PDB file of C-alpha atoms in Angstrom:
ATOM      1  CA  UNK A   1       0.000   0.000   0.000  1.00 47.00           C
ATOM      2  CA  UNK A   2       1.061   3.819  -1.014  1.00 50.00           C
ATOM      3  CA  UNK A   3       1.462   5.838   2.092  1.00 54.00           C
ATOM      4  CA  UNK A   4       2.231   9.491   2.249  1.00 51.00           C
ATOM      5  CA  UNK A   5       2.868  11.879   5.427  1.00 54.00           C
ATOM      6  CA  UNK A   6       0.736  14.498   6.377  1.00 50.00           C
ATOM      7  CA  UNK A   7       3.445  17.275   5.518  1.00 57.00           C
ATOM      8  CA  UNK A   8       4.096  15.809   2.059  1.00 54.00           C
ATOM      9  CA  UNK A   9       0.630  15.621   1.110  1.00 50.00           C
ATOM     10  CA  UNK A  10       0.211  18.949   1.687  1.00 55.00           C
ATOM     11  CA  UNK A  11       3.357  20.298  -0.479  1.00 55.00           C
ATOM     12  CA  UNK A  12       1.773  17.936  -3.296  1.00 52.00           C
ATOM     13  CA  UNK A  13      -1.927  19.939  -2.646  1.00 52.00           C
ATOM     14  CA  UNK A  14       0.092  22.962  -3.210  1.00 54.00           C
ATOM     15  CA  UNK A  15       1.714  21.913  -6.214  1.00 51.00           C
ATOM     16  CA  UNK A  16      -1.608  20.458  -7.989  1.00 50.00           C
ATOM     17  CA  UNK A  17      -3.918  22.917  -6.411  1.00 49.00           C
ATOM     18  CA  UNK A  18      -5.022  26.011  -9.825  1.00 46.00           C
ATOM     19  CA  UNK A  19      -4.239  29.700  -8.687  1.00 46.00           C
ATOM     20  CA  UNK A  20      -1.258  28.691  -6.459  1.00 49.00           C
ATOM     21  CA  UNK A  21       2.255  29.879  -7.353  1.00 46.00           C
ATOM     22  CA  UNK A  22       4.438  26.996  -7.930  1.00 48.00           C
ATOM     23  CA  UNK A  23       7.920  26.999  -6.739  1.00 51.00           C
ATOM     24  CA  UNK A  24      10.770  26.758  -8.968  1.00 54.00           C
ATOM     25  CA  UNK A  25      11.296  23.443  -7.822  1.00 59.00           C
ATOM     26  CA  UNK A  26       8.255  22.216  -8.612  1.00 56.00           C
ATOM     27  CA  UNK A  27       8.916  19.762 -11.520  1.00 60.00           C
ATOM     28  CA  UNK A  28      11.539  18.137  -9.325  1.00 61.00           C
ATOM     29  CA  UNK A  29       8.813  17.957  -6.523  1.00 58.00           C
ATOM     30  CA  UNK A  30       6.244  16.703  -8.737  1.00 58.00           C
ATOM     31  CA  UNK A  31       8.427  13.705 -10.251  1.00 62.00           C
ATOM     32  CA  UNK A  32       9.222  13.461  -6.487  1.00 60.00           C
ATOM     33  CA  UNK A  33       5.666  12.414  -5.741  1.00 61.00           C
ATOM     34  CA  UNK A  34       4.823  10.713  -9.030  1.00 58.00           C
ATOM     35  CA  UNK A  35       4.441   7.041  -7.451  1.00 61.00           C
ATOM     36  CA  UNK A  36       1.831   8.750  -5.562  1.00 59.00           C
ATOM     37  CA  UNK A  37      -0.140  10.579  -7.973  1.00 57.00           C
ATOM     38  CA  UNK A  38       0.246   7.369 -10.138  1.00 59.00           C
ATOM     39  CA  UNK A  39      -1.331   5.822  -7.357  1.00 55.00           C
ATOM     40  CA  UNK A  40      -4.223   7.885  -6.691  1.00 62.00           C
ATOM     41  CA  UNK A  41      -4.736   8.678 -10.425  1.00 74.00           C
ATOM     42  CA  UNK A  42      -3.184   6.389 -12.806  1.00 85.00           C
ATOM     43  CA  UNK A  43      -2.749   7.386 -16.040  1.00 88.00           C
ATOM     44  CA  UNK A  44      -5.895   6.652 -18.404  1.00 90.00           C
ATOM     45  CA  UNK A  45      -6.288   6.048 -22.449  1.00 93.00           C
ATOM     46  CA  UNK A  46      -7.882   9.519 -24.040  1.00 93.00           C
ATOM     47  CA  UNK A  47     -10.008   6.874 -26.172  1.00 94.00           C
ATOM     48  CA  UNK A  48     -11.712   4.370 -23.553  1.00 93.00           C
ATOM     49  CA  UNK A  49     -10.843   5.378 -20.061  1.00 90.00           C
ATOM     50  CA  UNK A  50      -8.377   2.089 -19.341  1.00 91.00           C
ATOM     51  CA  UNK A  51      -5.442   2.546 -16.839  1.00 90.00           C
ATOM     52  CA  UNK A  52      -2.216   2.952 -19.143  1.00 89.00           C
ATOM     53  CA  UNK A  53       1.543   3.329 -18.208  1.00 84.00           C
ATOM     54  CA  UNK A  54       1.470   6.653 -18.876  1.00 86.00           C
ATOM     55  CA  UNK A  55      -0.227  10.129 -19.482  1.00 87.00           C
ATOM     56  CA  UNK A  56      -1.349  10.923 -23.143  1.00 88.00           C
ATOM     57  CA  UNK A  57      -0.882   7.071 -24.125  1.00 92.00           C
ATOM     58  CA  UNK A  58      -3.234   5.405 -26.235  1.00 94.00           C
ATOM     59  CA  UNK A  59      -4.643   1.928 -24.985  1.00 92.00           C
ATOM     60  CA  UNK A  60      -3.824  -0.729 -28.037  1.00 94.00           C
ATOM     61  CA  UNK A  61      -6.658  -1.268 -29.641  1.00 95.00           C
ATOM     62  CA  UNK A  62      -7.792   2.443 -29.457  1.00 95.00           C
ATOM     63  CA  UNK A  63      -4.266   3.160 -30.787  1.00 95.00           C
ATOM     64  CA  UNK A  64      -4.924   0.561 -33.476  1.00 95.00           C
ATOM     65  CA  UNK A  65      -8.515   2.443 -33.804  1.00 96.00           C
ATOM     66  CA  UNK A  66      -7.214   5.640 -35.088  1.00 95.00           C
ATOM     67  CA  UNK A  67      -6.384   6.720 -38.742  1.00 93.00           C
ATOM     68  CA  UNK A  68      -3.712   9.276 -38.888  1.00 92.00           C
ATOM     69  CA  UNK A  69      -3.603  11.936 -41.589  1.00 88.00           C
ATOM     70  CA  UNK A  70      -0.353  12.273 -43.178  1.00 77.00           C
ATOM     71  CA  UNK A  71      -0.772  15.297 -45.490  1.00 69.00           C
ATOM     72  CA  UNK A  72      -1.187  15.090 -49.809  1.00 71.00           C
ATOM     73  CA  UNK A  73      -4.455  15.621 -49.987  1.00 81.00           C
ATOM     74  CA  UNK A  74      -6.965  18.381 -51.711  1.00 85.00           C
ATOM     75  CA  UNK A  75      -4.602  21.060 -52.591  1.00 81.00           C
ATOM     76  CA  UNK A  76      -7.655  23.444 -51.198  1.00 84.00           C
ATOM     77  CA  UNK A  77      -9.205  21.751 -48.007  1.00 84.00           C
ATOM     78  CA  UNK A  78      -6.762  18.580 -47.186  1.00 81.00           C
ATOM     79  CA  UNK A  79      -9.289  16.130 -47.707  1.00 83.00           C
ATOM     80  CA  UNK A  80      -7.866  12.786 -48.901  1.00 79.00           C
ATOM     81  CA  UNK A  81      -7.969  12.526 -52.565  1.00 81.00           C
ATOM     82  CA  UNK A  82      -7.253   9.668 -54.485  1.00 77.00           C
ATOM     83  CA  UNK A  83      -4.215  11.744 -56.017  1.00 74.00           C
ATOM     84  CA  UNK A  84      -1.997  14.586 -54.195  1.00 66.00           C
ATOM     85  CA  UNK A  85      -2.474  17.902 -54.510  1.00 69.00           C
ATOM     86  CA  UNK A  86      -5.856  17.404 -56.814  1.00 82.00           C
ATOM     87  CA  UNK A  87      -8.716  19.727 -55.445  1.00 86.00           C
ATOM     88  CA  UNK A  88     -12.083  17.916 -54.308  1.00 86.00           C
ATOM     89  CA  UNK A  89     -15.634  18.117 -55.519  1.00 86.00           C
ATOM     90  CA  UNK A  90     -16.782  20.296 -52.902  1.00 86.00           C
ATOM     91  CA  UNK A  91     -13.817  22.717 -53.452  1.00 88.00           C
ATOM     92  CA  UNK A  92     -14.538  23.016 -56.838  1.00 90.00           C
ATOM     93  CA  UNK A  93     -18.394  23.579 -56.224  1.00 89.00           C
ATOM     94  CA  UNK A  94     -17.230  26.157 -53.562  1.00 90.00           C
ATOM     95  CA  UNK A  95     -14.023  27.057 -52.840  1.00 92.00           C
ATOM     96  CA  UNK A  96     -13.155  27.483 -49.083  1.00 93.00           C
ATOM     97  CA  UNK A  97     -12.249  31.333 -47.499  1.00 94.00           C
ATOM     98  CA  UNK A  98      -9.716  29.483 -45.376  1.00 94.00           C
ATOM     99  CA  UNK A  99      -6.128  28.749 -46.529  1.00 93.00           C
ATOM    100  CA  UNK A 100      -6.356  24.309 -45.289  1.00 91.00           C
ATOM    101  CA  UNK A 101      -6.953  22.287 -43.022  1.00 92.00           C
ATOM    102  CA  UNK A 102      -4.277  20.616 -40.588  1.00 92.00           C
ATOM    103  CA  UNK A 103      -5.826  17.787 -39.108  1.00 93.00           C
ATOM    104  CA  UNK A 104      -4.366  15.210 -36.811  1.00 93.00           C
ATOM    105  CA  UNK A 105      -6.850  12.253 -37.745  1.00 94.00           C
ATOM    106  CA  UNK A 106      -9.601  11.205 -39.446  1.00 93.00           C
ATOM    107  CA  UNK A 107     -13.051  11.849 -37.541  1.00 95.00           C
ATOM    108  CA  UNK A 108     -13.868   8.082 -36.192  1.00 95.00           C
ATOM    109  CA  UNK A 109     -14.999   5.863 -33.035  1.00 96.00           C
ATOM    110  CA  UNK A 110     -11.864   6.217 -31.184  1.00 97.00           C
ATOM    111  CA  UNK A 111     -11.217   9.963 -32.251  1.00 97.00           C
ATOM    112  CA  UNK A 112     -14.785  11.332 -31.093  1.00 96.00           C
ATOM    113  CA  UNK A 113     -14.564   9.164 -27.658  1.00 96.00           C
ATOM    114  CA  UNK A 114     -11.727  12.001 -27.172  1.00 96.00           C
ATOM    115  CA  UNK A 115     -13.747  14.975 -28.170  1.00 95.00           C
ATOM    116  CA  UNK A 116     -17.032  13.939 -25.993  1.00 93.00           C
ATOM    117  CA  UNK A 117     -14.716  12.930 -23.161  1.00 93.00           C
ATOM    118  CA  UNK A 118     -13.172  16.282 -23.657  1.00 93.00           C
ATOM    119  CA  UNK A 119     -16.014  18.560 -24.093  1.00 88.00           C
ATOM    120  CA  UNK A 120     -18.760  16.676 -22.100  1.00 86.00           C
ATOM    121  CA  UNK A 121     -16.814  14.722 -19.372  1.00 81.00           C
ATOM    122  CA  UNK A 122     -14.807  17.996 -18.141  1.00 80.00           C
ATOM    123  CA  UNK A 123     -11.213  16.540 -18.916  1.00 86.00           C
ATOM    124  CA  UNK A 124      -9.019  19.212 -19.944  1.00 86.00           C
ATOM    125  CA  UNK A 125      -5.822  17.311 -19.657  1.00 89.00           C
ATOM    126  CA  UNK A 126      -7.213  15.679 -22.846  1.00 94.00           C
ATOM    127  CA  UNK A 127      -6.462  19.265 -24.482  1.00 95.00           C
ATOM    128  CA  UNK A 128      -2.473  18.694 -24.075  1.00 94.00           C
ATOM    129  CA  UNK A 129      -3.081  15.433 -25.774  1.00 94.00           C
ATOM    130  CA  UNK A 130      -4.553  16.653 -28.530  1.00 96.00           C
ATOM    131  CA  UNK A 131      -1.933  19.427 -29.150  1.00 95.00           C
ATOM    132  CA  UNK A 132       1.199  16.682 -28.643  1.00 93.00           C
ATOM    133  CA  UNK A 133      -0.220  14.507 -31.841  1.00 93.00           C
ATOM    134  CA  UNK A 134      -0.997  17.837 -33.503  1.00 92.00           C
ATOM    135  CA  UNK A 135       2.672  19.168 -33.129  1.00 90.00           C
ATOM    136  CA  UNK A 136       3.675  16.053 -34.633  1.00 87.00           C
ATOM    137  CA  UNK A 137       1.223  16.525 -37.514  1.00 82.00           C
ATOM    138  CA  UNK A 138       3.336  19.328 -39.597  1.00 79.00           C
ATOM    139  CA  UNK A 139       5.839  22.022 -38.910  1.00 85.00           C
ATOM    140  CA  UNK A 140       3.717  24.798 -37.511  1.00 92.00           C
ATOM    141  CA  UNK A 141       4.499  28.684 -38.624  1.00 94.00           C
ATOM    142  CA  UNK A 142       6.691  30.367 -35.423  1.00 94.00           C
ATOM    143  CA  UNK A 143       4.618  33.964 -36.654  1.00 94.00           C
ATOM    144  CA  UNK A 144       1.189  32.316 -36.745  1.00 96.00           C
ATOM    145  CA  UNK A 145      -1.174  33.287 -33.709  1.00 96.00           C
ATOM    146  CA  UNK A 146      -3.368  30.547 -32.330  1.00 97.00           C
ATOM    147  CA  UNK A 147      -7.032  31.488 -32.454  1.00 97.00           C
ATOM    148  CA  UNK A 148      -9.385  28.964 -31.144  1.00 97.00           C
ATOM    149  CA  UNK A 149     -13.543  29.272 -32.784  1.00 96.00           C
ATOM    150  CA  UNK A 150     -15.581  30.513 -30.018  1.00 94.00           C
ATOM    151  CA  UNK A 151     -18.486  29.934 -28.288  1.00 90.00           C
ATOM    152  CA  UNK A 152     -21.054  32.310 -27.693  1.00 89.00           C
ATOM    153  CA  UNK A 153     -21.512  33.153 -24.199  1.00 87.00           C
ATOM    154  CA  UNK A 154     -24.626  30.928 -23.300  1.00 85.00           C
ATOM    155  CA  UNK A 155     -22.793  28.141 -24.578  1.00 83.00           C
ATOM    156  CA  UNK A 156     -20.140  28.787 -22.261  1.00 83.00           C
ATOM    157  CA  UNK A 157     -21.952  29.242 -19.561  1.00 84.00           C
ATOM    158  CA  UNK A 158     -23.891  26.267 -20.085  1.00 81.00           C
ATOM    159  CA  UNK A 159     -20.599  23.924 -20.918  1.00 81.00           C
ATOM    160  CA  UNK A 160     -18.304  24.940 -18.605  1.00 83.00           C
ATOM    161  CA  UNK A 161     -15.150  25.806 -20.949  1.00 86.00           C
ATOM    162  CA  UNK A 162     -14.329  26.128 -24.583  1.00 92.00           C
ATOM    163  CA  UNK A 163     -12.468  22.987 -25.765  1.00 94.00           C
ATOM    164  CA  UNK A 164     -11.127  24.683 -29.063  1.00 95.00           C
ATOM    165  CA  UNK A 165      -9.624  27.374 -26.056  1.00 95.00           C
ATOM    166  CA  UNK A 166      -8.096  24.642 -24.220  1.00 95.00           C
ATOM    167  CA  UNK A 167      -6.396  22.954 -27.275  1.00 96.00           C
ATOM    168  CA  UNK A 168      -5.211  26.685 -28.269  1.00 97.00           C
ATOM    169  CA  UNK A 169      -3.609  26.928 -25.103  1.00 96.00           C
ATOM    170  CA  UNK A 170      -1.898  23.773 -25.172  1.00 95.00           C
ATOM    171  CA  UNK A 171      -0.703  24.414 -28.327  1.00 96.00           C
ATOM    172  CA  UNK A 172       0.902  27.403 -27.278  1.00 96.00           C
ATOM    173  CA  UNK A 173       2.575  26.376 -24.268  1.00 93.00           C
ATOM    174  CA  UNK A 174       4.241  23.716 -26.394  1.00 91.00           C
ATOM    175  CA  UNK A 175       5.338  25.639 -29.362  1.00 93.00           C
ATOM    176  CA  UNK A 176       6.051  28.593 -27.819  1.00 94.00           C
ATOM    177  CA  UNK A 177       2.985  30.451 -30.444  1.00 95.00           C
ATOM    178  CA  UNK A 178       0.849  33.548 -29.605  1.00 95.00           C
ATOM    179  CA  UNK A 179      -2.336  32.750 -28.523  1.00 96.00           C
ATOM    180  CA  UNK A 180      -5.106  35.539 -28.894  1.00 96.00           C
ATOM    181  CA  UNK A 181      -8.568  33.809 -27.789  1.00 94.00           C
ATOM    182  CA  UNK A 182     -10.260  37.162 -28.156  1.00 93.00           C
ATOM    183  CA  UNK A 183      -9.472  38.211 -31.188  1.00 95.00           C
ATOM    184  CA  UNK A 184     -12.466  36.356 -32.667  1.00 96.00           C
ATOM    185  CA  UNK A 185     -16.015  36.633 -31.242  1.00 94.00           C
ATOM    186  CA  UNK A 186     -19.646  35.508 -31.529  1.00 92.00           C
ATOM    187  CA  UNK A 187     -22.076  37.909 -32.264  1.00 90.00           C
ATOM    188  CA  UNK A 188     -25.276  35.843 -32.057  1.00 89.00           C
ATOM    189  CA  UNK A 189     -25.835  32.670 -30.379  1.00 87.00           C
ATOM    190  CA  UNK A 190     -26.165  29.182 -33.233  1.00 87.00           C
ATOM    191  CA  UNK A 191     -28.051  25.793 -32.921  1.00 79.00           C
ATOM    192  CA  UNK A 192     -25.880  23.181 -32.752  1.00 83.00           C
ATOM    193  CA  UNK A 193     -25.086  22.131 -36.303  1.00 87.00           C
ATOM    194  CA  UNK A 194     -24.980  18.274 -35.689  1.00 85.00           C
ATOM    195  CA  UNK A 195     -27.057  16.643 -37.921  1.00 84.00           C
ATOM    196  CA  UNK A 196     -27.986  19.340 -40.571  1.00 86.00           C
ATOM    197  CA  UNK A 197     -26.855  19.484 -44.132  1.00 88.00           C
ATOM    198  CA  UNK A 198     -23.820  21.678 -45.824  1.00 87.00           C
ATOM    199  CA  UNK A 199     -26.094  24.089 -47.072  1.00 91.00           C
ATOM    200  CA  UNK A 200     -28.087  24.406 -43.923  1.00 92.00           C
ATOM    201  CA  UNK A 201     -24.528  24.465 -41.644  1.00 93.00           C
ATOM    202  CA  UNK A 202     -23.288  27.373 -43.822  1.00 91.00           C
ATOM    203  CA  UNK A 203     -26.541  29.487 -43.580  1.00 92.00           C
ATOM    204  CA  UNK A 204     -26.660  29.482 -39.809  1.00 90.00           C
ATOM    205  CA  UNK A 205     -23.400  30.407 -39.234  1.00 93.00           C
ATOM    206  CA  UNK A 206     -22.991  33.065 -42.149  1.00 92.00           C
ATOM    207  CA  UNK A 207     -22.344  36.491 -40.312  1.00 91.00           C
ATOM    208  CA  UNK A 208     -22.207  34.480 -36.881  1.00 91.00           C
ATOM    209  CA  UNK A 209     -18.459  36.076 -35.951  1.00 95.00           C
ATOM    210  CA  UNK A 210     -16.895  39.378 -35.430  1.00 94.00           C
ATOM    211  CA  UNK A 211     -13.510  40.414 -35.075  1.00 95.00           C
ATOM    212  CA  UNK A 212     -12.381  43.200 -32.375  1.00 89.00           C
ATOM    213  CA  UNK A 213     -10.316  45.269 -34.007  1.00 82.00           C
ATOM    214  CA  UNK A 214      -7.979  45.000 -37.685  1.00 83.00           C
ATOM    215  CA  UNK A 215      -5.240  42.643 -38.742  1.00 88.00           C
ATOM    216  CA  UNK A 216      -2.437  43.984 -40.222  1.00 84.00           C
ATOM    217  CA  UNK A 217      -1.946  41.075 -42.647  1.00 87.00           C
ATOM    218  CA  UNK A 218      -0.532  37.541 -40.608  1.00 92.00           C
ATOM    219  CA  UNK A 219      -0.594  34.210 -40.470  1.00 96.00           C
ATOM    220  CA  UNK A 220      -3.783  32.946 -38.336  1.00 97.00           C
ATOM    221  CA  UNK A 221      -4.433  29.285 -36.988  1.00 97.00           C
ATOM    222  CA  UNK A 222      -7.676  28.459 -36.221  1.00 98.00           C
ATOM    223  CA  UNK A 223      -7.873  25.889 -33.834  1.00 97.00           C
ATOM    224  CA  UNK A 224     -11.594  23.666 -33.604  1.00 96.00           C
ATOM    225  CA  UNK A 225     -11.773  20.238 -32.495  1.00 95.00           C
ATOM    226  CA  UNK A 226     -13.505  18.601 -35.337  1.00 95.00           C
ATOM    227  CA  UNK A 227     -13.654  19.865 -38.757  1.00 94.00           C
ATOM    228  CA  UNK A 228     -16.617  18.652 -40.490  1.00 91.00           C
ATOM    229  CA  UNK A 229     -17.869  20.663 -43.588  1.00 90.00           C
ATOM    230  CA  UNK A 230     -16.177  23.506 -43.117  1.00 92.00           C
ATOM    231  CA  UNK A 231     -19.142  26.034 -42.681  1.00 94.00           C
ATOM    232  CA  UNK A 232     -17.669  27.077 -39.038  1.00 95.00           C
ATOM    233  CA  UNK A 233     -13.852  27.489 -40.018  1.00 95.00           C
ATOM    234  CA  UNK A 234     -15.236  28.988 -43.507  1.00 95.00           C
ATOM    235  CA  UNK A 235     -17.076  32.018 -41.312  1.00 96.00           C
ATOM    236  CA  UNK A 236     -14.755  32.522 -39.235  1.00 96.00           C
ATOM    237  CA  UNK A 237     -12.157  32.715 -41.823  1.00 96.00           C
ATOM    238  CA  UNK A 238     -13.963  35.239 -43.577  1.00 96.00           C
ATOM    239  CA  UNK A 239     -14.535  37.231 -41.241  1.00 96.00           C
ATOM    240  CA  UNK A 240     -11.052  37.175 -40.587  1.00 96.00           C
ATOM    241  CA  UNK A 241      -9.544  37.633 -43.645  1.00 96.00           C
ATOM    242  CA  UNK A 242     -12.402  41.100 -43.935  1.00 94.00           C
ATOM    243  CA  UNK A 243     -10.500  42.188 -40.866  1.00 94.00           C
ATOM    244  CA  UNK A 244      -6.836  41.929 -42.716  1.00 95.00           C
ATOM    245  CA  UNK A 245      -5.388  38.469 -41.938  1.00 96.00           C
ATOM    246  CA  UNK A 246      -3.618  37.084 -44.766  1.00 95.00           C
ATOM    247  CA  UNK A 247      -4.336  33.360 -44.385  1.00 95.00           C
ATOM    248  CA  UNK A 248      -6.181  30.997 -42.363  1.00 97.00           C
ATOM    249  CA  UNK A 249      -5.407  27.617 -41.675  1.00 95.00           C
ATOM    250  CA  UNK A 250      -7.622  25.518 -39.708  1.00 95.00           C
ATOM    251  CA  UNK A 251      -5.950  23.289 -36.924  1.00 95.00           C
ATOM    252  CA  UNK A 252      -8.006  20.463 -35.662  1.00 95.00           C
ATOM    253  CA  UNK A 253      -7.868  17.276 -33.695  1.00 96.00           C
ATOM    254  CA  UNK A 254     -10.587  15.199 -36.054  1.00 95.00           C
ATOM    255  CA  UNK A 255     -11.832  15.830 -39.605  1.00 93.00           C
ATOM    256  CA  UNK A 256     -14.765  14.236 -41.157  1.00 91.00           C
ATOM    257  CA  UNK A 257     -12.904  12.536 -44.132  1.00 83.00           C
ATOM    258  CA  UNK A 258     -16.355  11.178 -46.035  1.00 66.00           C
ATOM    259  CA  UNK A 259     -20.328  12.740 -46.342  1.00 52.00           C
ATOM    260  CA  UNK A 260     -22.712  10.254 -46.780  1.00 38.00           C
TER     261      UNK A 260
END
């Protein structure tokens, strides 16, 4: 059995507790105690919830369960295309306001697990997960400024936190990028688009987002969690791009690789 003293269990409260100041021995403290915290709260798989060895690790069969995207797809949106660097049916039909779409995997059983355990079941360490495969995804622009879609204020009230925000943030902290989470606002509160048709999805979000104040040109990364059509990342790009940025790439965990 893992025991721990009364005085050390209160330096470890210190160091895990949000708000406090940590000390600049802190990591050294915290690998100090990691037995314990391993103890109390093994590390889990993102996917399915199963004790792993360690934090951000995939359990095998979810592992096995997700299909990365490597790149070479439409030269417009990044959608896999039977040939490189082609341009897809819905590009041609309408071509996208953002600049493409970085996305770590394709949209599947194991992938949303993540995203509803993320959003719905209020853990954020999932975030730093997210943004470790996406770092490995592609070389990421040092000038680029993270900018994660947001919610409109009843929605964030009602959730709890922004996931898209906490993926941003991640990001940041590991790269070393600017993040600017309110550079980008909602102006008017939007149904949730599940379930609704391209058409539909781009009509209720047209005009949805606001920018506070002008971009002198840039590179902007839009961070979402899922990219599915593209009506979100396409508004918000726009209204971006009115306000001065000079491209918009859209940095997700999941993409929607097929429509049925």
């Amino acid at each position: 059995m893992t025991c721990v003293s009364v005085e050390n269990f209160r330096r470890l409260h210190r160091l895990l507790v949000p708000g406090r100041v940590a000390s600049d021995n802190a990591p050294a403290m915290l690998a100090h105690f990691r037995p314990v915290l391993d103890f109390m709260l093994p590390p889990r798989c993102p996917g399915c919830g199963a004790i792993v060895e360690a934090d951000h690790r995939f359990f095998a069969k979810c592992w096995d369960g997700l299909v990365f995207l490597t790149g070479g797809g439409c030269a417009l949106c990044g959608a896999p295309v039977p040939t490189a660097e082609l341009i897809c049916g819905p590009c041609l039909l309408r071509p996208p306001r953002h600049d493409g779409v970085i996305a770590a995997v394709a949209y599947g059983e194991v992938a949303r697990s993540v995203v509803l355990r993320l959003k719905y079941a209020r853990r954020p360490g999932l975030a730093r997960t997210i943004a470790g495969v996406l770092r490995h995804r592609a070389p990421l622009d040092p000038a680029a400024t993270l900018v994660p879609v947001p919610l409109h204020r009843w929605r964030l009230r009602s959730r709890g936190f922004n996931q898209s925000l906490a993926i941003a943030r991640a990001l940041a902290r590991g790269s070393g990028l600017a993040c600017d989470p309110a550079l980008i606002a909602r102006r008017r509160a939007t149904p949730s688009l599940r379930g609704l048709d391209p058409a539909t999805r781009r009509k209720t979000v047209q005009g949805a987002f606001r920018v506070r104040g002008n971009l002198a040109g840039g590179h902007i990364y839009l961070v979402d969690d899922v990219y599915t059509t593209g009506a979100t990342a396409n508004a918000c790009a726009a209204a971006l791009k009115r306000a001065g940025a000079e491209r918009v790439t859209t940095l997700c965990w999941a993409r929607v690789t097929r429509h049925d």
